[in-house]
CSV table of C-alpha atoms and ligand atoms in Angstrom, one decimal:
chain,number,residue,atom,x,y,z
J,1,MET,CA,0.3,-5.6,-23.7
J,2,GLN,CA,2.5,-2.3,-22.1
J,3,LEU,CA,0.8,-2.8,-18.7
J,4,LEU,CA,2.1,-6.1,-18.6
J,5,GLN,CA,5.5,-5.5,-18.7
J,6,ASP,CA,5.0,-3.1,-15.8
J,7,ILE,CA,3.8,-5.5,-13.8
J,8,ALA,CA,7.3,-7.3,-13.6
J,9,PRO,CA,8.7,-6.1,-9.8
J,10,LYS,CA,11.5,-4.7,-10.3
J,11,THR,CA,11.9,-5.3,-6.5
J,12,ASP,CA,12.4,-9.0,-5.5
J,13,TRP,CA,9.1,-8.4,-2.6
J,14,PHE,CA,9.4,-12.7,-2.4
J,15,GLY,CA,13.0,-13.1,-2.5
J,16,ARG,CA,13.1,-15.1,-5.7
J,17,ARG,CA,15.2,-18.2,-5.9
J,18,LYS,CA,18.4,-18.0,-7.3
J,19,ALA,CA,19.9,-21.0,-8.5
J,20,ASP,CA,20.0,-24.3,-6.3
J,21,GLU,CA,17.7,-22.2,-3.6
J,22,ARG,CA,14.2,-23.8,-2.7
J,23,PRO,CA,11.3,-22.6,-4.1
J,24,TYR,CA,8.7,-20.6,-2.2
J,25,LEU,CA,6.8,-22.3,-0.6
J,26,ILE,CA,2.9,-22.0,0.3
J,27,ALA,CA,1.2,-24.2,2.5
J,28,GLY,CA,-1.6,-24.9,4.8
J,29,PRO,CA,-5.1,-26.4,4.5
J,30,CYS,CA,-7.8,-26.1,1.7
J,31,SER,CA,-10.0,-25.1,4.3
J,32,ALA,CA,-9.7,-23.6,8.0
J,33,GLU,CA,-12.3,-26.2,10.0
J,34,THR,CA,-11.2,-25.7,14.0
J,35,PRO,CA,-8.7,-23.8,15.9
J,36,ASP,CA,-7.3,-27.2,16.9
J,37,GLN,CA,-7.2,-28.1,13.0
J,38,LEU,CA,-5.4,-25.1,12.6
J,39,ARG,CA,-3.0,-25.4,15.2
J,40,ALA,CA,-2.3,-29.2,14.7
J,41,THR,CA,-1.8,-28.3,10.6
J,42,ILE,CA,0.4,-25.4,11.6
J,43,ASN,CA,2.8,-26.5,13.9
J,44,GLY,CA,3.3,-29.6,12.1
J,45,LEU,CA,4.2,-27.4,9.2
J,46,VAL,CA,6.8,-25.4,10.9
J,47,PRO,CA,9.9,-28.0,10.3
J,48,ALA,CA,8.8,-27.6,6.7
J,49,LYS,CA,9.7,-23.4,6.9
J,50,PRO,CA,7.2,-22.2,4.8
J,51,ASN,CA,7.1,-18.8,3.3
J,52,ALA,CA,3.3,-18.3,4.0
J,53,ILE,CA,0.9,-20.4,5.1
J,54,ARG,CA,-2.4,-21.1,3.5
J,55,ALA,CA,-5.9,-21.8,4.7
J,56,GLY,CA,-9.4,-20.8,3.2
J,57,ILE,CA,-12.0,-18.9,5.5
J,58,TRP,CA,-15.0,-18.6,2.8
J,59,LYS,CA,-14.7,-21.4,0.2
J,60,PRO,CA,-16.5,-20.6,-3.1
J,61,ARG,CA,-18.5,-24.0,-3.8
J,62,THR,CA,-20.1,-25.4,-7.0
J,63,ARG,CA,-23.3,-26.6,-5.3
J,64,PRO,CA,-25.2,-25.0,-2.0
J,65,ASN,CA,-25.8,-27.0,1.3
J,66,THR,CA,-22.0,-28.1,1.4
J,67,PHE,CA,-19.1,-26.5,3.4
J,68,GLU,CA,-18.8,-22.9,2.4
J,69,GLY,CA,-15.9,-22.2,4.9
J,70,VAL,CA,-16.5,-21.0,8.8
J,71,GLY,CA,-16.3,-17.3,8.0
J,72,PRO,CA,-14.9,-14.4,9.9
J,73,GLU,CA,-14.1,-16.1,13.3
J,74,GLY,CA,-11.7,-17.9,10.9
J,75,LEU,CA,-9.6,-15.0,10.7
J,76,ILE,CA,-8.9,-14.8,14.7
J,77,TRP,CA,-8.5,-18.6,14.9
J,78,LEU,CA,-6.0,-18.1,11.7
J,79,LYS,CA,-3.8,-15.5,13.2
J,80,GLU,CA,-3.9,-17.3,16.7
J,81,ALA,CA,-2.0,-20.1,15.0
J,82,VAL,CA,0.7,-18.7,13.1
J,83,GLU,CA,0.9,-16.1,15.9
J,84,HIS,CA,4.2,-17.9,17.7
J,85,THR,CA,5.7,-18.7,14.5
J,86,GLY,CA,6.4,-15.7,12.7
J,87,ILE,CA,5.1,-16.8,9.2
J,88,PRO,CA,2.7,-14.5,7.1
J,89,VAL,CA,-0.6,-16.1,6.8
J,90,MET,CA,-2.8,-16.1,3.3
J,91,ILE,CA,-6.6,-16.3,2.8
J,92,GLU,CA,-8.7,-15.9,-0.3
J,93,VAL,CA,-10.5,-13.0,-1.2
J,94,ALA,CA,-13.5,-13.1,-3.2
J,95,SER,CA,-15.6,-9.2,-2.7
J,96,ALA,CA,-14.7,-6.2,-1.3
J,97,LYS,CA,-16.2,-7.4,2.2
J,98,HIS,CA,-13.5,-10.4,2.5
J,99,VAL,CA,-11.0,-7.8,1.8
J,100,GLU,CA,-11.9,-5.6,4.1
J,101,LEU,CA,-12.3,-8.1,6.9
J,102,ALA,CA,-8.8,-10.0,5.8
J,103,LEU,CA,-7.0,-6.1,6.3
J,104,ALA,CA,-8.6,-5.4,9.6
J,105,ALA,CA,-8.1,-9.1,10.8
J,106,GLY,CA,-4.2,-8.6,9.9
J,107,ILE,CA,-3.8,-11.0,7.5
J,108,ASP,CA,-0.7,-10.8,5.9
J,109,MET,CA,-1.2,-11.5,2.0
J,110,VAL,CA,-4.3,-12.5,-0.2
J,111,TRP,CA,-4.9,-14.8,-3.2
J,112,ILE,CA,-7.7,-14.6,-6.1
J,113,GLY,CA,-9.4,-17.9,-6.3
J,114,ALA,CA,-10.5,-19.0,-9.7
J,115,ARG,CA,-13.6,-18.7,-10.1
J,116,THR,CA,-13.0,-14.8,-8.8
J,117,THR,CA,-10.6,-14.3,-11.7
J,118,VAL,CA,-13.6,-15.4,-14.6
J,119,ASN,CA,-15.2,-12.6,-13.2
J,120,PRO,CA,-13.7,-8.8,-14.3
J,121,PHE,CA,-16.4,-6.9,-11.8
J,122,MET,CA,-15.3,-9.3,-9.2
J,123,VAL,CA,-11.6,-8.4,-9.8
J,124,GLN,CA,-11.8,-4.8,-10.3
J,125,GLU,CA,-14.0,-4.5,-6.5
J,126,ILE,CA,-11.9,-6.1,-4.7
J,127,ALA,CA,-8.7,-4.3,-6.4
J,128,ASP,CA,-10.8,-1.2,-5.2
J,129,ALA,CA,-11.0,-2.6,-1.7
J,130,LEU,CA,-7.2,-3.8,-1.7
J,131,LYS,CA,-6.0,0.2,-3.0
J,132,GLY,CA,-3.7,1.9,-0.6
J,133,SER,CA,-2.8,-1.5,1.0
J,134,ASP,CA,-0.1,-2.4,0.2
J,135,ILE,CA,0.1,-6.5,0.9
J,136,PRO,CA,1.3,-9.5,-1.7
J,137,VAL,CA,-1.9,-10.4,-4.3
J,138,LEU,CA,-1.4,-13.5,-5.8
J,139,VAL,CA,-3.9,-14.0,-8.6
J,140,LYS,CA,-4.9,-17.6,-9.7
J,141,ASN,CA,-6.0,-18.5,-13.1
J,142,PRO,CA,-9.3,-18.2,-14.6
J,143,VAL,CA,-11.1,-21.7,-14.2
J,144,ASN,CA,-10.9,-21.6,-18.0
J,145,PRO,CA,-7.9,-21.3,-20.2
J,146,ASP,CA,-8.3,-17.9,-21.2
J,147,LEU,CA,-5.0,-16.4,-20.9
J,148,ASP,CA,-6.2,-12.5,-21.3
J,149,LEU,CA,-8.6,-13.0,-18.4
J,150,TRP,CA,-5.5,-13.9,-16.1
J,151,ILE,CA,-3.4,-11.4,-17.2
J,152,GLY,CA,-6.4,-8.7,-17.0
J,153,ALA,CA,-6.9,-9.7,-13.3
J,154,LEU,CA,-3.0,-9.3,-12.5
J,155,GLU,CA,-3.9,-5.8,-14.6
J,156,ARG,CA,-6.4,-4.4,-12.5
J,157,MET,CA,-4.5,-5.1,-9.2
J,158,HIS,CA,-1.4,-3.5,-10.6
J,159,LYS,CA,-3.5,-0.6,-11.9
J,160,VAL,CA,-4.5,0.6,-8.5
J,161,GLY,CA,-0.9,0.8,-7.2
J,162,ILE,CA,-0.3,-3.2,-5.8
J,163,ARG,CA,3.1,-3.8,-6.6
J,164,LYS,CA,3.6,-7.4,-4.8
J,165,LEU,CA,2.3,-9.8,-7.3
J,166,ALA,CA,2.1,-13.1,-8.6
J,167,ALA,CA,0.3,-15.5,-10.4
J,168,ILE,CA,-0.8,-19.0,-9.5
J,169,HIS,CA,-1.4,-21.5,-11.7
J,170,ARG,CA,-3.9,-24.0,-10.7
J,171,GLY,CA,-4.9,-25.8,-13.6
J,172,PHE,CA,-8.0,-25.5,-15.9
J,173,SER,CA,-11.1,-27.1,-16.0
J,174,GLY,CA,-11.7,-29.7,-19.2
J,175,TYR,CA,-14.6,-31.7,-20.3
J,176,GLU,CA,-12.2,-34.8,-21.0
J,177,LYS,CA,-11.8,-36.9,-18.1
J,178,THR,CA,-7.9,-37.1,-17.5
J,179,ILE,CA,-6.1,-38.2,-14.5
J,180,TYR,CA,-6.2,-34.7,-13.3
J,181,ARG,CA,-8.9,-32.7,-11.6
J,182,ASN,CA,-7.7,-29.6,-13.8
J,183,GLN,CA,-5.5,-30.0,-16.7
J,184,PRO,CA,-2.5,-28.1,-16.2
J,185,ASN,CA,-2.1,-26.8,-19.7
J,186,TRP,CA,1.2,-25.8,-19.1
J,187,GLU,CA,1.7,-23.7,-22.5
J,188,LEU,CA,-0.7,-21.2,-20.6
J,189,PRO,CA,1.6,-20.1,-17.7
J,190,ILE,CA,4.8,-20.9,-20.2
J,191,GLU,CA,3.3,-18.0,-22.4
J,192,LEU,CA,2.4,-15.8,-19.1
J,193,ARG,CA,6.3,-16.2,-18.2
J,194,ARG,CA,7.3,-15.2,-21.9
J,195,GLN,CA,5.1,-12.1,-21.6
J,196,ALA,CA,6.1,-11.2,-18.5
J,197,PRO,CA,9.1,-12.5,-17.6
J,198,ASP,CA,9.9,-11.0,-13.8
J,199,LEU,CA,6.6,-12.0,-12.7
J,200,MET,CA,6.3,-14.3,-9.6
J,201,MET,CA,4.9,-17.8,-11.2
J,202,ILE,CA,3.7,-20.2,-8.6
J,203,CYS,CA,2.1,-23.9,-9.0
J,204,ASP,CA,-0.8,-25.1,-7.3
J,205,PRO,CA,-0.3,-29.2,-7.9
J,206,SER,CA,-3.0,-29.8,-5.2
J,207,HIS,CA,-5.8,-28.2,-7.3
J,208,ILE,CA,-4.5,-29.4,-10.3
J,209,SER,CA,-3.7,-32.7,-9.0
J,210,GLY,CA,-7.1,-33.6,-7.1
J,211,ASN,CA,-5.8,-36.6,-5.7
J,212,ALA,CA,-2.5,-36.8,-3.2
J,213,LEU,CA,-1.2,-39.5,-5.2
J,214,LEU,CA,-0.4,-36.9,-8.2
J,215,VAL,CA,1.2,-34.0,-6.1
J,216,ALA,CA,5.0,-34.7,-5.8
J,217,ASP,CA,5.2,-35.6,-9.3
J,218,THR,CA,3.3,-32.3,-10.8
J,219,ALA,CA,4.6,-30.2,-8.1
J,220,GLN,CA,8.3,-31.7,-9.8
J,221,ILE,CA,7.1,-30.5,-13.0
J,222,ALA,CA,6.4,-27.1,-11.8
J,223,LEU,CA,9.8,-26.9,-11.0
J,224,ASP,CA,11.4,-28.1,-14.0
J,225,LEU,CA,9.3,-25.7,-15.9
J,226,ASP,CA,10.8,-23.1,-13.7
J,227,PHE,CA,8.1,-22.0,-11.5
J,228,ASP,CA,9.8,-19.8,-8.7
J,229,GLY,CA,7.1,-21.9,-5.6
J,230,LEU,CA,4.4,-23.9,-4.8
J,231,MET,CA,0.9,-24.0,-3.2
J,232,ILE,CA,0.3,-27.3,-1.9
J,233,GLU,CA,-2.7,-28.2,0.2
J,234,THR,CA,-1.5,-29.4,3.6
J,235,HIS,CA,-4.2,-31.1,6.3
J,236,ILE,CA,-3.2,-32.8,10.0
J,237,HIS,CA,-6.0,-35.4,8.8
J,238,PRO,CA,-6.7,-34.9,5.0
J,239,ALA,CA,-9.0,-38.2,5.2
J,240,GLN,CA,-11.5,-36.0,7.4
J,241,ALA,CA,-10.9,-32.6,5.8
J,242,TRP,CA,-14.4,-31.0,5.2
J,243,SER,CA,-13.1,-29.4,1.8
J,244,ASP,CA,-10.7,-30.9,-0.7
J,245,ALA,CA,-10.3,-34.3,1.1
J,246,ALA,CA,-8.6,-36.6,-1.7
J,247,GLN,CA,-5.9,-33.9,-3.0
J,248,GLN,CA,-4.2,-33.0,1.1
J,249,ILE,CA,-1.3,-34.2,2.2
J,250,THR,CA,0.1,-34.4,6.0
J,251,PRO,CA,3.1,-31.9,7.3
J,252,GLU,CA,5.2,-35.0,7.4
J,253,GLN,CA,4.5,-35.6,3.8
J,254,LEU,CA,5.2,-32.4,2.9
J,255,ILE,CA,8.3,-32.4,4.2
J,256,ARG,CA,9.3,-35.6,2.8
J,257,LEU,CA,8.2,-34.4,-0.3
J,258,MET,CA,10.2,-31.1,-0.6
J,259,GLU,CA,13.1,-33.4,0.6
J,260,LYS,CA,12.8,-35.1,-2.7
J,261,LEU,CA,11.9,-32.0,-5.2
J,262,VAL,CA,15.0,-31.3,-7.3
J,263,HIS,CA,15.7,-27.7,-7.8
J,264,SER,CA,16.3,-27.3,-11.1
J,265,ARG,CA,18.0,-24.3,-12.4
J,266,GLU,CA,17.6,-22.3,-15.6
J,267,LEU,CA,21.4,-21.6,-16.6
J,268,THR,CA,24.9,-23.0,-15.8
J,269,GLU,CA,28.1,-21.8,-16.7
J,270,ASP,CA,29.4,-25.7,-17.2
J,271,PRO,CA,31.1,-25.2,-20.6
J,272,VAL,CA,30.6,-28.6,-21.5
J,273,PHE,CA,27.3,-28.7,-21.1
J,274,ASN,CA,26.7,-25.0,-22.8
J,275,THR,CA,28.5,-26.7,-25.5
J,276,GLN,CA,26.6,-30.0,-25.8
J,277,LEU,CA,23.1,-28.2,-25.5
J,278,GLU,CA,24.0,-25.6,-28.1
J,279,GLN,CA,25.3,-28.4,-30.6
J,280,LEU,CA,21.9,-30.3,-30.0
J,281,ARG,CA,19.8,-26.9,-30.1
J,282,LYS,CA,21.3,-26.2,-33.8
J,283,GLN,CA,19.9,-29.8,-34.6
J,284,ILE,CA,16.4,-28.5,-33.7
J,285,ASP,CA,17.2,-25.3,-35.6
J,286,GLN,CA,17.7,-27.0,-38.7
J,287,ILE,CA,14.8,-29.7,-37.9
J,288,ASP,CA,12.2,-26.3,-37.4
J,289,ARG,CA,13.2,-25.0,-40.7
J,290,ASN,CA,12.4,-28.4,-42.5
J,291,LEU,CA,9.4,-28.2,-40.9
J,292,LEU,CA,8.6,-24.8,-41.8
J,293,GLU,CA,9.7,-25.5,-45.4
J,294,LEU,CA,7.5,-28.6,-45.7
J,295,LEU,CA,4.3,-26.8,-43.8
J,296,SER,CA,4.8,-23.8,-46.9
J,297,GLN,CA,4.7,-26.4,-49.6
J,298,ARG,CA,2.4,-28.5,-48.1
J,299,MET,CA,-0.2,-24.9,-48.3
J,300,GLU,CA,0.7,-24.5,-51.5
J,301,VAL,CA,-1.0,-27.8,-52.7
J,302,ILE,CA,-3.5,-27.3,-50.6
J,303,ARG,CA,-4.1,-23.9,-52.7
J,304,ASP,CA,-4.0,-25.9,-56.1
J,305,ILE,CA,-6.7,-28.6,-54.5
J,306,GLY,CA,-9.0,-25.3,-53.3
J,307,GLU,CA,-8.8,-24.3,-57.2
J,308,VAL,CA,-9.6,-27.3,-58.3
J,309,LYS,CA,-12.5,-28.1,-56.2
J,310,HIS,CA,-13.7,-24.7,-56.7
J,311,ASN,CA,-13.4,-25.0,-60.7
J,312,ASN,CA,-15.7,-28.4,-60.1
J,313,ASP,CA,-18.3,-27.4,-57.6
J,314,ILE,CA,-16.9,-29.5,-54.8
J,315,THR,CA,-17.1,-28.9,-51.4
J,316,ILE,CA,-14.4,-28.1,-49.7
J,317,LEU,CA,-14.8,-30.9,-46.9
J,318,GLN,CA,-14.2,-33.9,-47.4
J,319,PRO,CA,-15.0,-36.2,-44.4
J,320,ALA,CA,-13.9,-39.2,-45.8
J,321,ARG,CA,-10.7,-38.1,-47.0
J,322,TRP,CA,-10.3,-36.3,-43.4
J,323,ALA,CA,-10.5,-39.7,-41.8
J,324,GLN,CA,-8.7,-41.3,-43.5
J,325,ILE,CA,-5.7,-39.0,-43.1
J,326,MET,CA,-6.6,-39.4,-39.7
J,327,GLU,CA,-6.5,-43.1,-39.5
J,328,THR,CA,-3.1,-43.4,-41.6
J,329,ARG,CA,-1.2,-40.7,-40.4
J,330,LEU,CA,-1.8,-41.9,-36.2
J,331,ALA,CA,-1.1,-45.3,-37.4
J,332,GLU,CA,2.1,-43.9,-38.8
J,333,ALA,CA,2.6,-42.1,-35.7
J,334,ASP,CA,2.3,-44.6,-33.9
J,335,SER,CA,4.6,-47.0,-35.8
J,336,ARG,CA,7.2,-43.8,-34.7
J,337,GLU,CA,6.3,-43.9,-31.0
J,338,LEU,CA,5.0,-40.4,-31.5
J,339,GLU,CA,2.5,-39.4,-28.8
J,340,PRO,CA,-1.0,-40.0,-30.7
J,341,GLY,CA,-2.9,-37.2,-28.4
J,342,PHE,CA,0.3,-34.7,-29.7
J,343,VAL,CA,-0.5,-35.7,-33.7
J,344,ARG,CA,-3.9,-35.7,-33.3
J,345,ARG,CA,-4.0,-32.0,-32.1
J,346,MET,CA,-1.5,-31.2,-35.1
J,347,LEU,CA,-3.4,-32.9,-37.8
J,348,GLN,CA,-6.5,-31.1,-36.6
J,349,LEU,CA,-4.4,-27.5,-36.9
J,350,MET,CA,-2.9,-28.7,-40.1
J,351,HIS,CA,-6.9,-29.8,-41.7
J,352,GLN,CA,-8.5,-26.6,-39.7
J,353,GLU,CA,-5.4,-24.3,-41.4
J,354,SER,CA,-6.1,-26.2,-44.8
J,355,ILE,CA,-9.4,-25.6,-45.0
J,356,ASN,CA,-9.1,-21.6,-43.8
J,357,ALA,CA,-6.8,-21.5,-47.1
J,358,GLN,CA,-9.5,-23.1,-49.2
J,359,VAL,CA,-12.5,-21.1,-48.1
J,360,LYS,CA,-10.2,-17.8,-49.0
J,361,VAL,CA,-9.3,-19.3,-52.5
J,362,PHE,CA,-13.2,-19.7,-53.0
J,363,ARG,CA,-14.2,-16.6,-52.0
J,364,GLU,CA,-11.6,-15.3,-54.5
J,365,GLN,CA,-12.7,-17.3,-57.1
J,366,ARG,CA,-16.1,-16.3,-56.2
J,367,ASP,CA,-15.4,-12.5,-56.3
J,368,ARG,CA,-13.4,-13.0,-59.8
J,369,GLN,CA,-16.0,-14.8,-61.6
J,370,PRO,CA,-19.4,-14.5,-60.1
J,371,ARG,CA,-21.9,-17.7,-61.4
J,372,LYS,CA,-24.7,-16.3,-62.7
J,373,ARG,CA,-28.4,-17.8,-61.3
J,374,SER,CA,-29.6,-20.0,-63.7
G,401,LIG,C1,-8.5,-23.4,-3.0
G,401,LIG,O1,-7.6,-22.8,-3.1
G,401,LIG,O2,-8.7,-24.1,-1.7
G,401,LIG,C2,-9.4,-22.8,-4.2
G,401,LIG,C3,-10.4,-22.6,-4.0
G,401,LIG,O3,-8.6,-22.8,-5.3
G,401,LIG,P1,-9.5,-22.4,-6.9
G,401,LIG,O4,-9.8,-21.5,-6.5
G,401,LIG,O5,-7.9,-22.9,-7.5
G,401,LIG,O6,-10.1,-23.8,-7.0
G,402,LIG,MN1,-8.7,-26.6,-2.1
């Protein structure tokens, strides 16, 4: 991942927050609808001091015959509505044509939507169209939880010379219905941060939540996970919004939300806290060593089980035993107040790994002593 390391901006184009500084804030409606709606929303947002204003001009919609954005005339409304504020404005681009029109209209920044990031052809087309401009480009995660696609889109932008880059985490589509519209799968942005520690990371709690009531809580989680900024959909009359009505909040609600958010910081020099943390981390280090030792012992027994099954022509998968393991462990986890979803996922991982190990044992044994067909 040589390129990804380079993506980390050498210059702080966004003025990344230092300890205690407020997060970088992008606010504005899901879609530009009318000149009045834009003006009223943006004027309402000014006291929140956003670093950038957002509005969708072309809306990627799952079904046709719904509102798909106002198109190019919205570019003029948007520029006019922000003019007296001096705040940079950003839109979503999904094709070379969008880029061309955005640049010609003097749009200050662009973002690439989740439905575009999934498609390397489209991402490349947009990158080629952006070549030579030095506006910031923010790349949303793809709809599916595929970190490589997300990184690939950032790399394509970087390859054409774009240096003002950031990633936007907006959650991932899932089959299961949960409280979220798009599952946060925080482990993906966390892994992106591990691979590109200096890349600016913005969270979009509006599209993760899908519901105005969840936005504040999701935004706070993002700050506690050390995100650099937030993109929050804001509408002067959320209930009447032409797109994403359920998740938008009013400018007043955004101002209150920003006041309430706690800006955690990554590091401190407070010796009392640091000593306390260090001691607790030593305990975790020891527990992890014990867990790994136990896992290694477990795998040894698994390989013995594989051999015994092989020698007796017994299938690797034993559905009744697997059901019993799941049931008993989940009951035990419950009595220890462990989160059942976590324990289920951990058991599934261990079970898959033990199946893999037994498949390997079977293969080795069969290679060693091929059976004669009777
Ligand atoms: C949006 O920002 O309004 C949008 C369409 O987002 P996403 O690409 O995250 O679905
Ligand atoms: Mn939206």
